[in-house]
CSV table of C-alpha atoms in Angstrom, one decimal:
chain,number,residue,atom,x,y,z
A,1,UNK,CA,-6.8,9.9,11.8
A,2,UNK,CA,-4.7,7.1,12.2
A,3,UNK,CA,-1.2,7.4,12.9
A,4,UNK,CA,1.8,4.9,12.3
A,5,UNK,CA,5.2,4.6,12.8
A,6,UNK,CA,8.1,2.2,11.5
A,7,UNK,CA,11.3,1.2,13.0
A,8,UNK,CA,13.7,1.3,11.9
A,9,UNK,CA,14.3,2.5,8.4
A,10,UNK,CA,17.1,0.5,7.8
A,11,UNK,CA,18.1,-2.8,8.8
A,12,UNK,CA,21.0,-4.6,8.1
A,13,UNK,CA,21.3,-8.9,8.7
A,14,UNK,CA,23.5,-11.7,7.7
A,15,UNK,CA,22.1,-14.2,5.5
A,16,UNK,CA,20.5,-16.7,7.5
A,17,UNK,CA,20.0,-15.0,10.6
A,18,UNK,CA,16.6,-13.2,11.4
A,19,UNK,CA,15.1,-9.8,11.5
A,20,UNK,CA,12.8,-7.8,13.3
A,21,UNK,CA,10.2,-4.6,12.2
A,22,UNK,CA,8.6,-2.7,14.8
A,23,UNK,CA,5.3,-0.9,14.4
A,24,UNK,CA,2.9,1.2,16.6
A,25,UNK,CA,-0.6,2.9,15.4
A,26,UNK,CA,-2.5,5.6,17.2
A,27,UNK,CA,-5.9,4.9,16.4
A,28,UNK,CA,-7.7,1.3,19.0
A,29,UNK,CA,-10.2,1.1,16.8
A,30,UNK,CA,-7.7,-0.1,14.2
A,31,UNK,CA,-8.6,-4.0,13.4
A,32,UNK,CA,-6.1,-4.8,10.8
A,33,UNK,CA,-2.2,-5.1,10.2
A,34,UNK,CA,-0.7,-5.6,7.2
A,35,UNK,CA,3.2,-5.9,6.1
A,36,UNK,CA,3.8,-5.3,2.3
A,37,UNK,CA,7.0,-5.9,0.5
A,38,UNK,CA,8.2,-4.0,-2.6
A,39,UNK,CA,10.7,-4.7,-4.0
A,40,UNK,CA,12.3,-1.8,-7.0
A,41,UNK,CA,10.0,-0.8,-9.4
A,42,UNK,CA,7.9,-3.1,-8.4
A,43,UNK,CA,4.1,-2.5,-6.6
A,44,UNK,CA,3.8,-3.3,-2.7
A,45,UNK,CA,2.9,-7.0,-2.4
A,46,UNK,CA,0.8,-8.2,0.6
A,47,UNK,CA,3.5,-10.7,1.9
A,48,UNK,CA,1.0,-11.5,5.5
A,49,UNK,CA,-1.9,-9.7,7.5
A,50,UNK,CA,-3.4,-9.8,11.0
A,51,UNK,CA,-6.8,-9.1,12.9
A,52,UNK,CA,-6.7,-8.1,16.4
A,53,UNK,CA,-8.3,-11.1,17.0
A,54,UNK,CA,-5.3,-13.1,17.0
A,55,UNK,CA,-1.9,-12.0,18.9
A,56,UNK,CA,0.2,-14.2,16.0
A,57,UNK,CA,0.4,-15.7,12.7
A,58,UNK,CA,2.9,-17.8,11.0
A,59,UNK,CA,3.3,-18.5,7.2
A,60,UNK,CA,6.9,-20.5,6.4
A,61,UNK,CA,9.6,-18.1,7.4
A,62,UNK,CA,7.2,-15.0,8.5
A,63,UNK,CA,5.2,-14.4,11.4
A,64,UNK,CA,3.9,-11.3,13.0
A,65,UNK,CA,2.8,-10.3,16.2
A,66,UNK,CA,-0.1,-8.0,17.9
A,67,UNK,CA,-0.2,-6.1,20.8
A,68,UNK,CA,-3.5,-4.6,20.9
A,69,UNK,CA,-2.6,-3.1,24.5
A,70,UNK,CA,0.4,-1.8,23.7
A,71,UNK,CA,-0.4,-0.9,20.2
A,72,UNK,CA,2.1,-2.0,18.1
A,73,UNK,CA,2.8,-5.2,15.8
A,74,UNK,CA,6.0,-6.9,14.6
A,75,UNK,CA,7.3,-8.7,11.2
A,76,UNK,CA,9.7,-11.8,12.3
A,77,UNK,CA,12.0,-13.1,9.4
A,78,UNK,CA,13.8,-16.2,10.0
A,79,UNK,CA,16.4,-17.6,8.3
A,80,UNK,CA,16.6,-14.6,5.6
A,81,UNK,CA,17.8,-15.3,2.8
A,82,UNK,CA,18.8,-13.2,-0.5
A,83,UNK,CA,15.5,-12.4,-2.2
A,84,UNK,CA,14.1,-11.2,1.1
A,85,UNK,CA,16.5,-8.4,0.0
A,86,UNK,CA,13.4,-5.1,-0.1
A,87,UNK,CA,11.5,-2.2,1.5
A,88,UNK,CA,8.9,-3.4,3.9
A,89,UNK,CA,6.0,-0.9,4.6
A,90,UNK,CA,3.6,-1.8,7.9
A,91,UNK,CA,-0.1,-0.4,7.6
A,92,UNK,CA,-3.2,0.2,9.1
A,93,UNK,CA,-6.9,1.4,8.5
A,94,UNK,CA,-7.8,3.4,11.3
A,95,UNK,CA,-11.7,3.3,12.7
A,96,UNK,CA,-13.4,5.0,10.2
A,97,UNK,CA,-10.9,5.1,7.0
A,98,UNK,CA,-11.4,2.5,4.6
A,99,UNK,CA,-7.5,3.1,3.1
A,100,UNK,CA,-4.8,2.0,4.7
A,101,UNK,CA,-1.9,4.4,6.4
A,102,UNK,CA,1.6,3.4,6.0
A,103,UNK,CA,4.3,3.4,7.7
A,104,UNK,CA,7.4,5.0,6.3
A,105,UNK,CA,9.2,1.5,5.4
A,106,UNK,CA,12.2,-0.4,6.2
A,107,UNK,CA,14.9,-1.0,3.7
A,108,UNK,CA,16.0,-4.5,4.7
A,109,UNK,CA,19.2,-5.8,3.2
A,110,UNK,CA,20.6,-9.0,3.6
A,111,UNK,CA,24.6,-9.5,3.8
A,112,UNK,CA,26.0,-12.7,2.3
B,1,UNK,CA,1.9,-11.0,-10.4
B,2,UNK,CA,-1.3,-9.7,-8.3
B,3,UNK,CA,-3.8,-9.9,-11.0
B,4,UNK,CA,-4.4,-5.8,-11.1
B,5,UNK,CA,-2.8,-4.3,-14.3
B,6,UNK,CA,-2.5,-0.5,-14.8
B,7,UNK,CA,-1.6,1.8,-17.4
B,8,UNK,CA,0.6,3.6,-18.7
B,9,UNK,CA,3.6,2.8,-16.5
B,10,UNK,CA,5.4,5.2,-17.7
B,11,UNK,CA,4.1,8.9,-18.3
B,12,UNK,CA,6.1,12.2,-19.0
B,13,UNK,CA,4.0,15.4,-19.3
B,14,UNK,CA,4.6,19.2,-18.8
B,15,UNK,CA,3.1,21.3,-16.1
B,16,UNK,CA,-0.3,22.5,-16.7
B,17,UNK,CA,-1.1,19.7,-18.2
B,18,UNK,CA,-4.1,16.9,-17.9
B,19,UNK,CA,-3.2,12.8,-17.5
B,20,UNK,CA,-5.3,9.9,-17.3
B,21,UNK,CA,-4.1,6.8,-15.3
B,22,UNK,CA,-5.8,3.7,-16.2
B,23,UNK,CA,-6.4,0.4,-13.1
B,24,UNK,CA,-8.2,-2.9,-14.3
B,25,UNK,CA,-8.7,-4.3,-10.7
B,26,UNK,CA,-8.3,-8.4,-10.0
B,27,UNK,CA,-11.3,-10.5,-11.2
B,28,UNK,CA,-13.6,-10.6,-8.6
B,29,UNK,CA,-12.6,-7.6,-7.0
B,30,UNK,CA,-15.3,-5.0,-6.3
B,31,UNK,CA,-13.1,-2.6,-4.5
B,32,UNK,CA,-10.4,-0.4,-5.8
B,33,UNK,CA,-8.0,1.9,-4.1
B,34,UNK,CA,-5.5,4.7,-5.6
B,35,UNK,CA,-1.8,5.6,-3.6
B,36,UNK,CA,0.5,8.5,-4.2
B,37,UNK,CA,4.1,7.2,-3.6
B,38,UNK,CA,6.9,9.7,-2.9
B,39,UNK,CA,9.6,9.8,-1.1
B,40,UNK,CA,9.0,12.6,1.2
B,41,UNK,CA,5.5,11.7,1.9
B,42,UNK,CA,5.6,8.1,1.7
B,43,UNK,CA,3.0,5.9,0.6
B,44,UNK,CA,-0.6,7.9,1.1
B,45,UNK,CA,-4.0,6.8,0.3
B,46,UNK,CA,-6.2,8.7,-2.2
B,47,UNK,CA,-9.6,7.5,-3.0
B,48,UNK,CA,-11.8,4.2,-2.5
B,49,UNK,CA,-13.8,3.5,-5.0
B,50,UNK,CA,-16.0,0.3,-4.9
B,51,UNK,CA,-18.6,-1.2,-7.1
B,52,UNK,CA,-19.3,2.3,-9.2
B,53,UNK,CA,-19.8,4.7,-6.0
B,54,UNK,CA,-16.7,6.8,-4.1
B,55,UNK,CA,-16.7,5.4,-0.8
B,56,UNK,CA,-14.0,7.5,1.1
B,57,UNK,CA,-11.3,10.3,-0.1
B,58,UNK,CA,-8.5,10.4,1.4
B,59,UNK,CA,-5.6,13.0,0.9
B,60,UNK,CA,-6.5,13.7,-2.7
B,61,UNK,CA,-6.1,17.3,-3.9
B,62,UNK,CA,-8.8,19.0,-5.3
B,63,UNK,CA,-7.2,19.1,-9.1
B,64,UNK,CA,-7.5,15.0,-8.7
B,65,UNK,CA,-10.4,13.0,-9.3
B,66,UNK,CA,-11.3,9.6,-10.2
B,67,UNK,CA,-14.2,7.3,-11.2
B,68,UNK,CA,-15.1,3.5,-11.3
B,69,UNK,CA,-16.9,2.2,-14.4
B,70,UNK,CA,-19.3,-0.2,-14.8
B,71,UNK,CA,-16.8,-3.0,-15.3
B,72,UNK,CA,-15.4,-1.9,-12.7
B,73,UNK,CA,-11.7,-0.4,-13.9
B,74,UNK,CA,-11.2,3.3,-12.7
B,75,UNK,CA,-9.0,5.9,-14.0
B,76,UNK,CA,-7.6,8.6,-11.6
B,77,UNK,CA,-7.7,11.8,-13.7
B,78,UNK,CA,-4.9,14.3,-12.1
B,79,UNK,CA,-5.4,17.8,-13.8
B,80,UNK,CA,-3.1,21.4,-13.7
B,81,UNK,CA,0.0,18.9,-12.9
B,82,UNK,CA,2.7,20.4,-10.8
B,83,UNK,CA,6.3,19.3,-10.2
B,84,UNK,CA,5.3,18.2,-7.0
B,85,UNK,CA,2.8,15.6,-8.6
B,86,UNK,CA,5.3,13.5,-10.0
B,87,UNK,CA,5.2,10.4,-7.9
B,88,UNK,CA,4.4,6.9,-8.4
B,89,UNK,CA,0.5,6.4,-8.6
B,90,UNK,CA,-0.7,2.3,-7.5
B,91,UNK,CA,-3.8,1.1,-7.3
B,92,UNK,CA,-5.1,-2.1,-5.2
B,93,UNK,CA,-8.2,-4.0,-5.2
B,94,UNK,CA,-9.9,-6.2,-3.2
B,95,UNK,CA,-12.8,-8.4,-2.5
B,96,UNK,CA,-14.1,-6.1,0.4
B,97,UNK,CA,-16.8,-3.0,0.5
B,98,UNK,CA,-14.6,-1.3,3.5
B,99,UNK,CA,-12.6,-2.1,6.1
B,100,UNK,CA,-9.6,-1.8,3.8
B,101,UNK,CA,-9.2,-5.7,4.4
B,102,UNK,CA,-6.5,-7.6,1.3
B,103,UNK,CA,-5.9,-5.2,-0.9
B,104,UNK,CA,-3.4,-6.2,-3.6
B,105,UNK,CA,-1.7,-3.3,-5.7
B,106,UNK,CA,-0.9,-3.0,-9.3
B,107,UNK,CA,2.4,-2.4,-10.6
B,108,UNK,CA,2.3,1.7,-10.6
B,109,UNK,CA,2.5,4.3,-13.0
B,110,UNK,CA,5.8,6.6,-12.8
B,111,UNK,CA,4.4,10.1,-13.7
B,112,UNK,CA,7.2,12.3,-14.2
B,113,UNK,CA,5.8,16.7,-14.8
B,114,UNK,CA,8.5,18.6,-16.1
């Protein structure tokens, strides 16, 4: 089964500046990356998604990036800010799987 | 708000006992999806449910089961509960048969077996 790993579980920025979240997955005939934010007592929400079609994707201040070869993907914050403030959790589906593995999440704080 | 609801979202219950956790997925959605959230096995995928038929198990124990109904809400029925069931239990839905593609979660259920 699929296999995926997060890095690292805690990461600590200054308001405004950006961070970074590494993944890697086992499995090449995983298709599709999603990030997920949740924040406390709250369900994981979908924040942005990739195919391996596409090495990038940008929405606002969040982009991630693909590297089929290398097998891993990335979650780009710029400019953080407060409210980005959460535990960020990395997924994928594997080949055969229809539900999606997780990674073990990243608590992300901000610092004023 | 994601547009999936579930109930209760908060249950206490003893061991041994039987609990019924209710997901209305997003409208449109024929697809649903439970999780088991701890914190020393992290987020893991249970069961895939879409349009009425199970379509893949994942790490569900054999004292779990669940069903999809007709209008397409499922309940996740966990029975024999042991302290090392209480977790958070999400569902997510999405548009998709497979693939795993979008899949927006509810707002959880705390289960709590004391």
């Amino acid at each position: 089964g699929e296999n995926v790993e997060q890095h690292p579980s805690t990461l600590s920025v200054q308001e405004g500046d950006s961070a970074v979240i590494k993944c890697t997955y086992s499995d090449s005939a995983s298709n599709y990356f999603p990030w997920y934010k949740q924040e406390l007592g709250k369900g994981p929400q979908l924040i942005i998604d990739i195919r391996s079609n596409v090495g990038e994707k940008k929405d606002q201040r969040i982009a991630v990036t693909l590297n089929k070869t290398a097998k891993h993907f990335s979650l780009h914050i710029t400019e953080t800010q407060p409210e980005d403030s959460a535990v960020y959790f990395c997924a994928a589906p594997g080949g055969g799987a229809d539900g999606l593995t997780f990674g073990k999440g990243t608590h992300l704080i901000i610092q004023p | 708000d994601s547009g999936v609801t579930q109930t209760p979202k908060h249950l206490i219950t003893a061991t041994g006992q039987r609990v019924t956790l209710r997901c209305s997925p997003r409208s449109g959605d024929l697809s649903v999806y439970w999780y088991q959230q701890s914190l020393d096995q992290g987020l893991q995928f249970l069961i895939h449910y879409y349009n009425g038929e199970e379509r893949a198990k994942g790490n569900i124990l054999e004292r779990f089961s669940a069903q999809q109904f007709p209008d397409l809400h499922s309940e996740l029925n966990l029975s024999s509960l042991e302290l090392g069931d209480s977790a958070l239990y999400f569902c997510a839905s999405s548009l998709d048969r497979g693939k795993a593609y979008e899949q927006y979660f509810g707002p959880g259920t705390r289960l709590t077996v004391t």
